[in-house]
Short mmCIF file of N, CA and C in Angstrom, two decimals:
data_model
loop_
_atom_site.label_atom_id
_atom_site.label_comp_id
_atom_site.label_asym_id
_atom_site.label_seq_id
_atom_site.Cartn_x
_atom_site.Cartn_y
_atom_site.Cartn_z
N UNK V 1 19.50 16.78 -10.00
CA UNK V 1 18.81 16.31 -11.14
C UNK V 1 19.76 14.78 -10.74
N UNK V 2 21.64 14.30 -11.07
CA UNK V 2 22.46 13.25 -10.93
C UNK V 2 21.70 12.83 -9.40
N UNK V 3 21.43 13.64 -8.70
CA UNK V 3 21.11 12.67 -7.15
C UNK V 3 19.69 11.58 -7.68
N UNK V 4 18.63 13.11 -8.39
CA UNK V 4 17.54 12.51 -8.15
C UNK V 4 17.16 11.25 -8.94
N UNK V 5 18.42 11.18 -9.97
CA UNK V 5 18.28 10.00 -10.56
C UNK V 5 18.96 8.91 -10.15
N UNK V 6 20.00 9.15 -9.54
CA UNK V 6 20.03 7.85 -8.03
C UNK V 6 19.44 6.96 -7.41
N UNK V 7 18.87 8.41 -7.26
CA UNK V 7 17.84 7.46 -5.50
C UNK V 7 16.69 7.56 -6.92
N UNK V 8 16.51 7.08 -8.15
CA UNK V 8 15.26 7.22 -8.72
C UNK V 8 15.77 5.35 -8.85
N UNK V 9 16.66 4.92 -9.47
CA UNK V 9 17.94 3.93 -9.47
C UNK V 9 17.62 3.11 -8.52
N UNK V 10 18.39 3.11 -7.54
CA UNK V 10 18.21 3.24 -6.25
C UNK V 10 17.60 2.30 -5.45
N UNK V 11 16.19 2.92 -5.77
CA UNK V 11 14.69 1.90 -5.58
C UNK V 11 13.69 1.93 -6.44
N UNK V 12 14.00 2.12 -7.64
CA UNK V 12 12.86 1.35 -8.57
C UNK V 12 14.19 -0.63 -8.32
N UNK V 13 15.36 -0.13 -8.45
CA UNK V 13 16.64 -1.00 -8.35
C UNK V 13 16.06 -2.49 -7.03
N UNK V 14 15.44 -1.40 -6.34
CA UNK V 14 14.85 -2.42 -4.56
C UNK V 14 13.21 -2.37 -4.61
N UNK V 15 12.90 -2.44 -5.84
CA UNK V 15 11.43 -2.29 -6.56
C UNK V 15 10.67 -2.11 -5.78
N UNK V 16 10.62 -0.55 -5.61
CA UNK V 16 9.87 0.24 -5.58
C UNK V 16 10.00 0.76 -7.13
N UNK V 17 7.95 1.54 -6.91
CA UNK V 17 7.61 1.80 -8.90
C UNK V 17 7.83 3.63 -8.67
N UNK V 18 7.59 3.50 -9.46
CA UNK V 18 8.01 4.88 -9.64
C UNK V 18 6.55 6.05 -10.56
N UNK V 19 6.07 7.08 -9.85
CA UNK V 19 4.78 6.94 -10.64
C UNK V 19 5.04 8.75 -10.47
N UNK V 20 4.16 9.25 -11.24
CA UNK V 20 4.51 10.65 -11.21
C UNK V 20 3.30 10.91 -12.29
N UNK V 21 2.14 11.83 -11.11
CA UNK V 21 0.83 13.19 -10.59
C UNK V 21 0.77 14.05 -12.51
N UNK V 22 -0.06 13.72 -13.05
CA UNK V 22 -0.45 13.79 -14.67
C UNK V 22 -1.93 15.08 -14.78
N UNK V 23 -2.47 15.25 -13.60
CA UNK V 23 -3.64 15.86 -13.15
C UNK V 23 -4.73 15.43 -13.26
N UNK V 24 -5.63 15.99 -13.15
CA UNK V 24 -7.36 15.23 -12.91
C UNK V 24 -7.16 14.51 -12.17
N UNK V 25 -6.59 13.66 -10.79
CA UNK V 25 -6.36 12.26 -10.83
C UNK V 25 -5.58 11.18 -11.16
N UNK V 26 -5.00 11.97 -12.56
CA UNK V 26 -4.64 11.27 -13.31
C UNK V 26 -2.79 10.20 -13.40
N UNK V 27 -2.43 9.26 -13.36
CA UNK V 27 -1.12 9.12 -12.85
C UNK V 27 -0.26 8.45 -13.88
N UNK V 28 0.94 8.40 -14.25
CA UNK V 28 1.27 7.63 -14.81
C UNK V 28 2.76 6.81 -14.45
N UNK V 29 3.23 5.57 -14.38
CA UNK V 29 4.79 4.41 -13.79
C UNK V 29 5.23 5.20 -14.52
N UNK V 30 6.58 5.62 -14.29
CA UNK V 30 7.56 5.68 -14.75
C UNK V 30 8.51 4.64 -14.77
N UNK V 31 8.69 4.46 -15.98
CA UNK V 31 9.33 3.24 -16.50
C UNK V 31 11.24 3.66 -16.01
N UNK V 32 11.29 5.08 -16.76
CA UNK V 32 12.96 5.72 -16.18
C UNK V 32 12.66 6.62 -15.98
N UNK V 33 14.35 7.13 -15.34
CA UNK V 33 14.31 8.78 -14.85
C UNK V 33 13.85 9.63 -16.60
N UNK V 34 12.37 10.27 -14.91
CA UNK V 34 12.43 11.90 -15.95
C UNK V 34 12.46 12.84 -14.96
N UNK V 35 13.45 14.01 -15.92
CA UNK V 35 13.65 14.55 -14.96
C UNK V 35 12.82 15.72 -15.03
N UNK V 36 11.77 15.51 -16.04
CA UNK V 36 11.05 16.78 -15.59
C UNK V 36 9.79 16.25 -14.83
N UNK V 37 9.96 15.16 -14.28
CA UNK V 37 8.90 15.19 -13.07
C UNK V 37 8.79 15.74 -12.26
N UNK V 38 8.04 16.68 -11.53
CA UNK V 38 7.90 17.76 -10.65
C UNK V 38 8.22 17.02 -9.19
N UNK V 39 7.09 15.60 -9.40
CA UNK V 39 6.98 15.12 -8.01
C UNK V 39 7.03 13.60 -8.29
N UNK V 40 7.37 13.11 -8.01
CA UNK V 40 7.81 11.18 -8.14
C UNK V 40 7.28 10.65 -7.05
N UNK V 41 7.04 9.81 -7.28
CA UNK V 41 5.76 9.38 -5.70
C UNK V 41 6.25 7.18 -5.68
N UNK V 42 7.02 7.28 -5.23
CA UNK V 42 7.86 5.58 -5.20
C UNK V 42 6.60 4.69 -4.29
N UNK V 43 6.70 3.56 -4.83
CA UNK V 43 5.08 2.61 -3.85
C UNK V 43 6.24 1.30 -4.23
N UNK V 44 5.80 1.33 -2.80
CA UNK V 44 6.68 -0.23 -2.48
C UNK V 44 6.09 -1.43 -3.61
N UNK V 45 7.30 -2.35 -3.37
CA UNK V 45 6.67 -3.73 -3.92
C UNK V 45 4.96 -4.42 -3.69
N UNK V 46 4.40 -4.68 -4.30
CA UNK V 46 3.09 -4.83 -4.05
C UNK V 46 3.09 -6.49 -4.06
N UNK V 47 2.18 -6.90 -2.77
CA UNK V 47 1.89 -8.26 -2.40
C UNK V 47 0.52 -8.41 -2.19
N UNK V 48 -0.10 -9.52 -2.15
CA UNK V 48 -1.81 -10.38 -1.91
C UNK V 48 -1.44 -9.59 -0.55
N UNK V 49 -2.85 -9.78 -0.21
CA UNK V 49 -3.05 -9.78 1.16
C UNK V 49 -3.88 -10.66 2.18
N UNK G 1 24.36 -32.58 40.98
CA UNK G 1 22.48 -32.25 40.94
C UNK G 1 22.57 -30.84 40.66
N UNK G 2 22.91 -29.83 41.76
CA UNK G 2 23.03 -28.39 41.21
C UNK G 2 23.30 -27.92 39.61
N UNK G 3 24.44 -28.71 39.01
CA UNK G 3 25.14 -28.03 37.97
C UNK G 3 24.07 -29.02 37.26
N UNK G 4 23.14 -29.70 37.07
CA UNK G 4 21.61 -29.92 36.41
C UNK G 4 21.25 -28.95 36.56
N UNK G 5 20.38 -28.77 37.85
CA UNK G 5 18.84 -27.26 37.75
C UNK G 5 19.72 -26.37 37.25
N UNK G 6 21.20 -26.13 37.58
CA UNK G 6 21.37 -24.68 37.13
C UNK G 6 21.12 -24.79 35.09
N UNK G 7 21.71 -26.14 34.97
CA UNK G 7 21.12 -25.63 33.85
C UNK G 7 20.13 -25.78 32.61
N UNK G 8 19.25 -26.26 33.89
CA UNK G 8 17.68 -25.87 33.23
C UNK G 8 16.95 -24.83 33.77
N UNK G 9 17.38 -24.66 34.93
CA UNK G 9 16.84 -22.87 34.82
C UNK G 9 17.92 -21.70 33.77
N UNK G 10 18.84 -22.24 33.70
CA UNK G 10 19.33 -21.28 32.56
C UNK G 10 18.63 -21.31 31.56
N UNK G 11 18.50 -22.55 30.89
CA UNK G 11 17.50 -22.97 29.17
C UNK G 11 16.37 -22.27 29.64
N UNK G 12 15.97 -21.94 30.47
CA UNK G 12 14.46 -21.93 30.83
C UNK G 12 14.68 -20.34 30.81
N UNK G 13 15.21 -19.86 31.56
CA UNK G 13 15.55 -18.18 31.41
C UNK G 13 15.69 -18.20 29.82
N UNK G 14 16.45 -18.78 28.87
CA UNK G 14 16.71 -18.12 27.55
C UNK G 14 15.83 -18.14 26.82
N UNK G 15 14.83 -19.33 27.51
CA UNK G 15 13.58 -19.29 26.15
C UNK G 15 12.65 -18.45 26.71
N UNK G 16 12.53 -17.38 27.93
CA UNK G 16 11.65 -17.00 28.18
C UNK G 16 12.48 -15.51 27.78
N UNK G 17 13.69 -15.55 27.35
CA UNK G 17 14.48 -14.18 26.77
C UNK G 17 13.81 -14.15 25.26
N UNK G 18 14.39 -15.26 24.22
CA UNK G 18 13.75 -15.56 23.48
C UNK G 18 12.84 -15.26 22.98
N UNK G 19 11.62 -15.72 24.03
CA UNK G 19 9.97 -15.51 23.64
C UNK G 19 9.81 -14.28 23.09
N UNK G 20 10.17 -13.62 24.64
CA UNK G 20 10.01 -11.40 25.31
C UNK G 20 10.39 -10.96 23.60
N UNK G 21 11.38 -11.17 23.42
CA UNK G 21 12.43 -10.74 22.42
C UNK G 21 11.26 -10.76 20.94
N UNK G 22 10.91 -11.91 20.72
CA UNK G 22 9.87 -12.23 19.65
C UNK G 22 8.63 -11.20 19.38
N UNK G 23 8.55 -11.21 20.63
CA UNK G 23 7.21 -10.45 21.28
C UNK G 23 7.08 -9.07 21.15
N UNK G 24 8.65 -8.29 21.62
CA UNK G 24 9.14 -7.20 21.02
C UNK G 24 8.85 -6.73 19.76
N UNK G 25 9.47 -7.93 19.47
CA UNK G 25 10.30 -7.43 17.54
C UNK G 25 8.40 -7.82 16.68
N UNK G 26 8.01 -8.58 16.79
CA UNK G 26 6.44 -8.36 16.69
C UNK G 26 5.51 -7.71 16.86
N UNK G 27 5.88 -6.97 17.98
CA UNK G 27 4.95 -6.00 18.18
C UNK G 27 4.88 -4.73 17.51
N UNK G 28 6.59 -4.61 17.12
CA UNK G 28 7.51 -3.13 16.38
C UNK G 28 6.50 -2.99 15.07
N UNK G 29 6.53 -4.43 14.74
CA UNK G 29 6.39 -4.74 13.03
C UNK G 29 4.49 -4.49 12.98
N UNK G 30 4.70 -4.53 13.98
CA UNK G 30 2.82 -4.72 13.67
C UNK G 30 1.99 -3.13 13.53
N UNK G 31 3.09 -2.50 14.64
CA UNK G 31 2.27 -1.14 15.55
C UNK G 31 1.79 -0.32 14.31
N UNK G 32 0.76 0.46 14.51
CA UNK G 32 -0.03 1.07 13.76
C UNK G 32 0.55 2.40 13.23
N UNK G 33 0.64 3.00 12.46
CA UNK G 33 1.85 4.34 11.75
C UNK G 33 0.87 5.11 12.63
N UNK G 34 1.68 6.33 12.96
CA UNK G 34 1.30 7.23 14.33
C UNK G 34 0.48 8.28 13.64
N UNK G 35 -0.77 9.13 13.84
CA UNK G 35 -1.55 9.72 13.74
C UNK G 35 -1.07 10.91 12.49
N UNK G 36 0.07 11.34 12.77
CA UNK G 36 0.94 12.09 12.28
C UNK G 36 1.39 11.59 10.91
N UNK G 37 1.93 10.06 10.67
CA UNK G 37 1.83 10.40 9.24
C UNK G 37 0.77 9.75 8.74
N UNK G 38 -0.29 9.42 9.74
CA UNK G 38 -1.73 9.05 8.64
C UNK G 38 -2.38 10.73 8.38
N UNK G 39 -1.85 11.23 8.41
CA UNK G 39 -2.92 13.05 8.85
C UNK G 39 -1.60 12.99 7.34
N UNK G 40 -0.48 12.93 7.10
CA UNK G 40 0.44 13.54 6.07
C UNK G 40 0.11 11.74 4.84
N UNK G 41 -0.35 11.37 4.96
CA UNK G 41 -0.94 9.58 3.96
C UNK G 41 -2.15 10.85 3.02
N UNK G 42 -3.02 10.98 4.29
CA UNK G 42 -4.02 11.70 3.58
C UNK G 42 -4.34 12.67 2.82
N UNK G 43 -3.14 13.96 3.01
CA UNK G 43 -3.02 14.64 2.45
C UNK G 43 -2.50 13.84 1.31
N UNK G 44 -1.50 13.39 1.47
CA UNK G 44 -1.25 12.87 0.07
C UNK G 44 -2.28 12.35 -1.11
N UNK G 45 -3.36 11.01 0.40
CA UNK G 45 -4.24 10.15 -1.43
C UNK G 45 -5.09 11.61 -1.77
N UNK G 46 -5.27 12.50 -0.60
CA UNK G 46 -6.42 13.93 -1.51
C UNK G 46 -5.64 14.13 -2.95
N UNK G 47 -4.67 15.20 -2.96
CA UNK G 47 -3.78 15.79 -3.58
C UNK G 47 -3.74 15.06 -4.94
N UNK G 48 -3.90 13.19 -5.14
CA UNK G 48 -3.03 12.06 -6.41
C UNK G 48 -4.67 12.48 -6.54
N UNK G 49 -6.23 12.58 -5.81
CA UNK G 49 -7.18 11.85 -6.28
C UNK G 49 -8.15 13.08 -8.14
N UNK G 50 -9.07 12.55 -8.46
CA UNK G 50 -9.48 13.38 -9.35
C UNK G 50 -9.97 13.64 -7.62
N UNK G 51 -10.98 14.79 -8.78
CA UNK G 51 -11.76 16.14 -8.06
C UNK G 51 -13.04 14.99 -7.88
N UNK G 52 -13.30 13.77 -8.48
CA UNK G 52 -15.05 13.16 -8.49
C UNK G 52 -14.32 12.64 -7.43
N UNK G 53 -13.90 11.56 -7.58
CA UNK G 53 -12.73 10.67 -6.26
C UNK G 53 -12.82 11.58 -5.08
N UNK G 54 -12.62 12.20 -4.79
CA UNK G 54 -12.27 12.98 -3.37
C UNK G 54 -13.45 13.63 -3.36
N UNK G 55 -14.87 14.17 -3.68
CA UNK G 55 -16.37 14.21 -3.30
C UNK G 55 -16.98 12.75 -3.24
N UNK G 56 -15.99 12.06 -3.93
CA UNK G 56 -16.94 10.34 -3.39
C UNK G 56 -16.09 10.38 -1.76
N UNK G 57 -14.85 10.13 -1.69
CA UNK G 57 -13.90 10.43 -0.46
C UNK G 57 -14.46 10.39 0.96
N UNK G 58 -15.17 11.71 0.09
CA UNK G 58 -15.58 12.54 1.53
C UNK G 58 -17.21 12.55 2.36
N UNK G 59 -17.87 11.82 1.39
CA UNK G 59 -18.97 11.70 1.37
C UNK G 59 -19.21 10.47 1.92
N UNK G 60 -18.45 9.45 1.05
CA UNK G 60 -18.39 8.11 1.27
C UNK G 60 -17.03 7.17 2.04
N UNK G 61 -16.77 7.64 2.16
CA UNK G 61 -14.89 7.11 2.84
C UNK G 61 -14.65 6.22 1.63
N UNK G 62 -14.48 6.51 0.57
CA UNK G 62 -14.24 5.30 -0.45
C UNK G 62 -14.79 5.71 -1.68
N UNK G 63 -14.03 5.53 -2.60
CA UNK G 63 -13.82 6.57 -4.30
C UNK G 63 -13.43 5.45 -5.06
N UNK G 64 -14.03 5.09 -6.71
CA UNK G 64 -13.91 4.61 -7.76
C UNK G 64 -12.89 4.22 -8.60
N UNK G 65 -12.27 3.55 -8.89
CA UNK G 65 -11.32 3.73 -10.17
C UNK G 65 -12.10 2.66 -11.24
N UNK G 66 -11.29 2.58 -12.38
CA UNK G 66 -11.24 2.70 -13.65
C UNK G 66 -9.81 1.94 -13.80
N UNK G 67 -9.98 0.27 -14.05
CA UNK G 67 -8.91 -0.57 -14.50
C UNK G 67 -8.22 0.28 -15.59
N UNK G 68 -6.98 0.38 -15.64
CA UNK G 68 -6.48 0.47 -16.80
C UNK G 68 -6.48 -0.83 -18.18
N UNK G 69 -6.83 -1.61 -17.71
CA UNK G 69 -6.47 -2.42 -19.14
C UNK G 69 -7.56 -3.33 -19.10
N UNK G 70 -8.51 -3.15 -18.46
CA UNK G 70 -10.30 -3.70 -18.84
C UNK G 70 -11.38 -2.59 -18.52
N UNK G 71 -10.91 -1.60 -18.16
CA UNK G 71 -11.91 -0.58 -18.22
C UNK G 71 -12.75 -1.10 -16.76
N UNK G 72 -12.71 -2.08 -16.49
CA UNK G 72 -13.53 -2.75 -15.09
C UNK G 72 -13.91 -2.00 -13.49
N UNK G 73 -14.70 -1.70 -13.54
CA UNK G 73 -14.62 -0.43 -12.03
C UNK G 73 -14.37 -1.14 -10.87
N UNK G 74 -13.97 -0.29 -10.25
CA UNK G 74 -13.40 -0.94 -8.90
C UNK G 74 -13.61 0.18 -8.21
N UNK G 75 -13.56 -0.41 -6.19
CA UNK G 75 -14.10 0.81 -5.76
C UNK G 75 -12.87 0.87 -4.58
N UNK G 76 -12.87 1.29 -3.93
CA UNK G 76 -11.12 1.62 -2.60
C UNK G 76 -11.97 2.10 -1.83
N UNK G 77 -12.62 1.12 -0.77
CA UNK G 77 -12.96 1.42 0.72
C UNK G 77 -11.44 1.70 1.52
N UNK G 78 -11.99 2.98 2.78
CA UNK G 78 -11.40 2.86 3.28
C UNK G 78 -10.82 1.78 4.36
N UNK G 79 -9.02 2.00 4.32
CA UNK G 79 -8.95 0.87 4.85
C UNK G 79 -7.28 0.18 4.21
N UNK G 80 -6.45 -0.93 4.75
CA UNK G 80 -5.41 -1.53 4.14
C UNK G 80 -5.61 -2.73 3.68
N UNK G 81 -6.61 -3.33 4.00
CA UNK G 81 -6.48 -4.74 3.13
C UNK G 81 -8.40 -5.32 3.24
N UNK G 82 -8.02 -6.02 2.31
CA UNK G 82 -9.68 -6.62 1.54
C UNK G 82 -10.52 -5.44 1.42
N UNK G 83 -9.59 -4.54 0.30
CA UNK G 83 -10.65 -3.18 0.94
C UNK G 83 -11.07 -2.78 -1.05
N UNK G 84 -10.66 -3.66 -1.93
CA UNK G 84 -11.18 -3.52 -3.01
C UNK G 84 -12.47 -4.01 -3.64
N UNK G 85 -13.43 -2.66 -3.43
CA UNK G 85 -14.45 -4.15 -4.02
C UNK G 85 -14.60 -4.09 -5.53
N UNK G 86 -15.54 -5.46 -6.75
CA UNK G 86 -14.81 -5.00 -7.75
C UNK G 86 -15.97 -4.93 -7.93
N UNK G 87 -16.77 -3.90 -8.92
CA UNK G 87 -17.97 -3.96 -9.28
C UNK G 87 -18.48 -4.01 -10.92
N UNK G 88 -19.38 -4.31 -11.05
CA UNK G 88 -20.09 -4.50 -12.15
C UNK G 88 -20.60 -3.19 -12.35
N UNK G 89 -21.58 -3.62 -14.07
CA UNK G 89 -22.12 -2.28 -14.27
C UNK G 89 -23.03 -1.54 -13.53
N UNK G 90 -23.39 -1.83 -12.77
CA UNK G 90 -25.12 -0.84 -12.04
C UNK G 90 -24.35 -1.17 -10.81
N UNK G 91 -22.71 -1.42 -11.11
CA UNK G 91 -22.55 -0.82 -9.12
C UNK G 91 -22.39 -2.07 -7.78
N UNK G 92 -23.23 -3.20 -9.10
CA UNK G 92 -23.24 -4.22 -7.06
C UNK G 92 -21.36 -4.42 -7.59
N UNK G 93 -21.65 -5.59 -6.04
CA UNK G 93 -20.03 -5.96 -5.64
C UNK G 93 -20.05 -7.39 -6.55
N UNK G 94 -19.47 -7.57 -7.35
CA UNK G 94 -18.93 -8.89 -7.76
C UNK G 94 -17.74 -9.41 -6.88
N UNK G 95 -16.85 -9.18 -5.99
CA UNK G 95 -15.99 -9.92 -5.27
C UNK G 95 -15.16 -8.58 -4.99
N UNK G 96 -14.73 -9.30 -4.49
CA UNK G 96 -13.13 -8.38 -3.33
C UNK G 96 -11.68 -9.25 -3.77
N UNK G 97 -10.96 -8.12 -3.62
CA UNK G 97 -8.97 -8.06 -4.26
C UNK G 97 -8.56 -7.22 -2.68
N UNK G 98 -7.53 -8.27 -2.53
CA UNK G 98 -6.19 -7.79 -2.02
C UNK G 98 -5.03 -7.68 -2.11
N UNK G 99 -4.58 -6.56 -2.56
CA UNK G 99 -3.13 -6.24 -3.09
C UNK G 99 -2.79 -5.16 -2.45
N UNK G 100 -1.47 -5.25 -1.64
CA UNK G 100 -1.46 -3.85 -0.46
C UNK G 100 0.07 -3.49 -0.68
N UNK G 101 0.76 -2.40 -0.39
CA UNK G 101 2.42 -2.67 -0.75
C UNK G 101 3.05 -2.64 0.96
N UNK G 102 4.07 -3.05 0.31
CA UNK G 102 4.33 -4.12 1.49
C UNK G 102 5.00 -3.70 2.47
N UNK G 103 5.14 -3.29 4.06
CA UNK G 103 5.86 -2.05 5.15
C UNK G 103 4.46 -2.12 5.53
N UNK G 104 4.44 -1.21 7.15
CA UNK G 104 3.13 -1.45 7.64
C UNK G 104 3.26 0.55 7.84
N UNK G 105 2.23 0.56 6.24
CA UNK G 105 2.01 2.01 5.97
C UNK G 105 0.81 2.22 6.43
N UNK G 106 0.41 3.54 6.37
CA UNK G 106 -0.81 4.05 7.39
C UNK G 106 -2.22 3.83 6.17
N UNK G 107 -3.07 4.01 6.02
CA UNK G 107 -4.77 2.97 5.56
C UNK G 107 -4.22 3.97 3.76
N UNK G 108 -4.21 5.35 3.83
CA UNK G 108 -4.43 7.11 3.42
C UNK G 108 -3.60 5.81 2.21
N UNK G 109 -1.92 5.63 2.57
CA UNK G 109 -0.97 5.31 2.06
C UNK G 109 -0.91 3.99 1.16
N UNK G 110 -2.07 3.01 1.82
CA UNK G 110 -2.14 2.14 1.03
C UNK G 110 -2.77 2.18 -0.04
N UNK G 111 -4.35 2.58 0.28
CA UNK G 111 -5.14 3.24 -1.17
C UNK G 111 -4.84 4.05 -2.36
N UNK G 112 -4.02 4.67 -1.80
CA UNK G 112 -3.12 5.54 -3.27
C UNK G 112 -2.36 4.25 -4.21
N UNK G 113 -1.29 3.70 -3.39
CA UNK G 113 -0.37 2.10 -4.08
C UNK G 113 -1.29 1.58 -4.52
N UNK G 114 -3.56 1.55 -4.38
CA UNK G 114 -3.92 0.60 -4.92
C UNK G 114 -4.66 0.93 -6.03
N UNK G 115 -4.97 2.83 -6.24
CA UNK G 115 -5.02 3.51 -6.82
C UNK G 115 -4.27 3.54 -8.55
N UNK G 116 -3.51 3.56 -7.64
CA UNK G 116 -2.61 3.76 -8.89
C UNK G 116 -1.85 2.93 -9.75
N UNK G 117 -2.11 1.62 -8.51
CA UNK G 117 -2.18 0.56 -9.66
C UNK G 117 -2.99 -0.31 -10.50
N UNK G 118 -3.97 0.02 -9.95
CA UNK G 118 -5.35 -0.73 -11.14
C UNK G 118 -5.73 0.47 -12.09
N UNK G 119 -5.66 1.76 -11.89
CA UNK G 119 -5.38 2.49 -12.69
C UNK G 119 -4.59 2.92 -13.77
N UNK G 120 -3.09 2.07 -13.63
CA UNK G 120 -1.78 2.08 -14.67
C UNK G 120 -1.37 0.81 -15.08
N UNK G 121 -1.62 -0.08 -13.82
CA UNK G 121 -1.12 -1.87 -14.00
C UNK G 121 -1.92 -2.82 -13.77
N UNK G 122 -3.09 -2.31 -14.21
CA UNK G 122 -4.50 -3.07 -13.52
C UNK G 122 -4.11 -4.68 -13.74
N UNK G 123 -3.09 -5.87 -14.55
CA UNK G 123 -3.35 -6.40 -15.04
C UNK G 123 -2.14 -7.44 -14.05
N UNK G 124 -1.20 -6.82 -14.19
CA UNK G 124 -0.16 -7.14 -13.21
C UNK G 124 -0.77 -6.75 -11.94
N UNK G 125 -0.72 -6.21 -11.17
CA UNK G 125 -1.69 -5.42 -10.12
C UNK G 125 -2.27 -6.72 -9.58
N UNK G 126 -3.29 -7.09 -10.92
CA UNK G 126 -4.18 -8.33 -10.21
C UNK G 126 -3.72 -10.09 -9.74
N UNK G 127 -3.25 -9.58 -10.43
CA UNK G 127 -2.16 -11.17 -10.85
C UNK G 127 -1.09 -11.44 -9.04
N UNK G 128 -1.46 -10.26 -8.75
CA UNK G 128 -0.68 -10.48 -7.26
C UNK G 128 -1.44 -10.50 -6.82
N UNK G 129 -2.47 -9.73 -6.88
CA UNK G 129 -4.25 -9.62 -5.55
C UNK G 129 -3.96 -11.75 -5.12
N UNK G 130 -5.09 -10.94 -4.15
CA UNK G 130 -5.88 -12.08 -3.77
C UNK G 130 -7.31 -12.42 -3.85
N UNK G 131 -7.60 -12.97 -4.91
CA UNK G 131 -9.47 -12.23 -4.77
C UNK G 131 -10.07 -13.06 -3.15
N UNK G 132 -11.10 -12.64 -3.18
CA UNK G 132 -12.72 -13.15 -2.27
C UNK G 132 -13.52 -12.80 -2.62
N UNK G 133 -14.81 -14.05 -2.42
CA UNK G 133 -16.43 -13.74 -2.49
C UNK G 133 -16.58 -12.87 -2.41
N UNK G 134 -17.17 -12.18 -3.60
CA UNK G 134 -18.47 -10.48 -2.98
C UNK G 134 -19.17 -10.84 -1.94
#
């Protein structure tokens, strides 16, 4: 868990957004590390195209 | 005279090398993701779609999302750029939006990032996005 938290802070600090799946197509952005999250998706920083 | 000619030749050779390096680096940055990456991204996207969105995507290669802040309907088409349509209540396209994650990602990864962005932080995402006429 400590390693996962370190990775979370590393990626969010680098501009990634962490999100977790809630089911039925819904998701939630993680403002801080959630040790109960089964799966966290990290989205790279967004930019206008 | 010979030294001058050597200098000219050397400069030309260095310029050619620099141009070649630029072409190689540019090609590497714009290289399309591998088909394996596309397949993995596609599977991930499918896992995050609602049943209704998955059905839409299966049949029409696009799916709709509802903006988290305004309740606006958006249609995310298969693609990486300028693939978000803002819809009115009747389903007509009002305009297009382009917002993409940094990096050379597979189309399905881009679509998943766009879905999560619009469904969870719509206003922030649109502040970054570029709008195009419909």
